[in-house]
Amino acid sequence: MKRMIVVTIALLALGAALAGCAKQQSVTETPGGTRVAISVTEDGFVPAAVHVPAGKPVTLAVTRKTTKTCATELVMADYDIHRELPLGETVEIQFTPRQAGEVRYACGMDMIAGKIVVD
Ligand SMILES: [Cu+2]
């Protein structure tokens, strides 16, 4: 009986780990650093939060897929980044996180936002 419980807990832990990976589908490690695919949809920036490792360059590959939102540009104030997001084009935005923590970005009016969590 005890053994069953241990096995069950192990399976649950594995399931949780896999679910964690699934949420990170938009993040890929490349020789040049971490690549993060972000879409702009009617739901805003999707996914709105991603985790990246510290100390590596990050490339955000942002594709705006809707006209029904005011997120036509991406502003990352902490890194002096301000880029237009033309409809249907993938815009690559590069920066290297200086420290662990959250890096926030938003539309030009600072209404629709997302974040990069640096672990
Ligand atoms: Cu806005």
GROMACS .gro file of N, CA and C and ligand atoms in nm, residues 69-73 106-112, ligand 1:
model
   37
   69THR      N    1  -0.682   4.538  -3.148
   69THR     CA    2  -0.615   4.565  -3.021
   69THR      C    3  -0.526   4.687  -3.042
   70CYS      N    4  -0.498   4.755  -2.934
   70CYS     CA    5  -0.412   4.873  -2.947
   70CYS      C    6  -0.264   4.835  -2.936
   71ALA      N    7  -0.236   4.706  -2.922
   71ALA     CA    8  -0.096   4.664  -2.909
   71ALA      C    9  -0.029   4.657  -3.046
   72THR      N   10  -0.005   4.773  -3.104
   72THR     CA   11   0.060   4.779  -3.235
   72THR      C   12   0.208   4.810  -3.221
   73GLU      N   13   0.252   4.820  -3.098
   73GLU     CA   14   0.395   4.838  -3.071
   73GLU      C   15   0.427   4.775  -2.936
  106ALA      N   16   0.489   4.633  -2.260
  106ALA     CA   17   0.349   4.672  -2.278
  106ALA      C   18   0.329   4.738  -2.413
  107CYS      N   19   0.205   4.765  -2.445
  107CYS     CA   20   0.172   4.841  -2.566
  107CYS      C   21   0.213   4.986  -2.543
  108GLY      N   22   0.199   5.068  -2.646
  108GLY     CA   23   0.243   5.206  -2.638
  108GLY      C   24   0.172   5.288  -2.532
  109MET      N   25   0.051   5.247  -2.498
  109MET     CA   26  -0.024   5.322  -2.395
  109MET      C   27  -0.011   5.259  -2.258
  110ASP      N   28   0.069   5.157  -2.249
  110ASP     CA   29   0.095   5.088  -2.123
  110ASP      C   30  -0.032   5.025  -2.065
  111MET      N   31  -0.115   4.973  -2.155
  111MET     CA   32  -0.240   4.911  -2.110
  111MET      C   33  -0.232   4.760  -2.117
  112ILE      N   34  -0.197   4.710  -2.236
  112ILE     CA   35  -0.184   4.566  -2.255
  112ILE      C   36  -0.039   4.530  -2.228
  120CU      CU   37  -0.266   5.009  -2.566
   0.00000   0.00000   0.00000
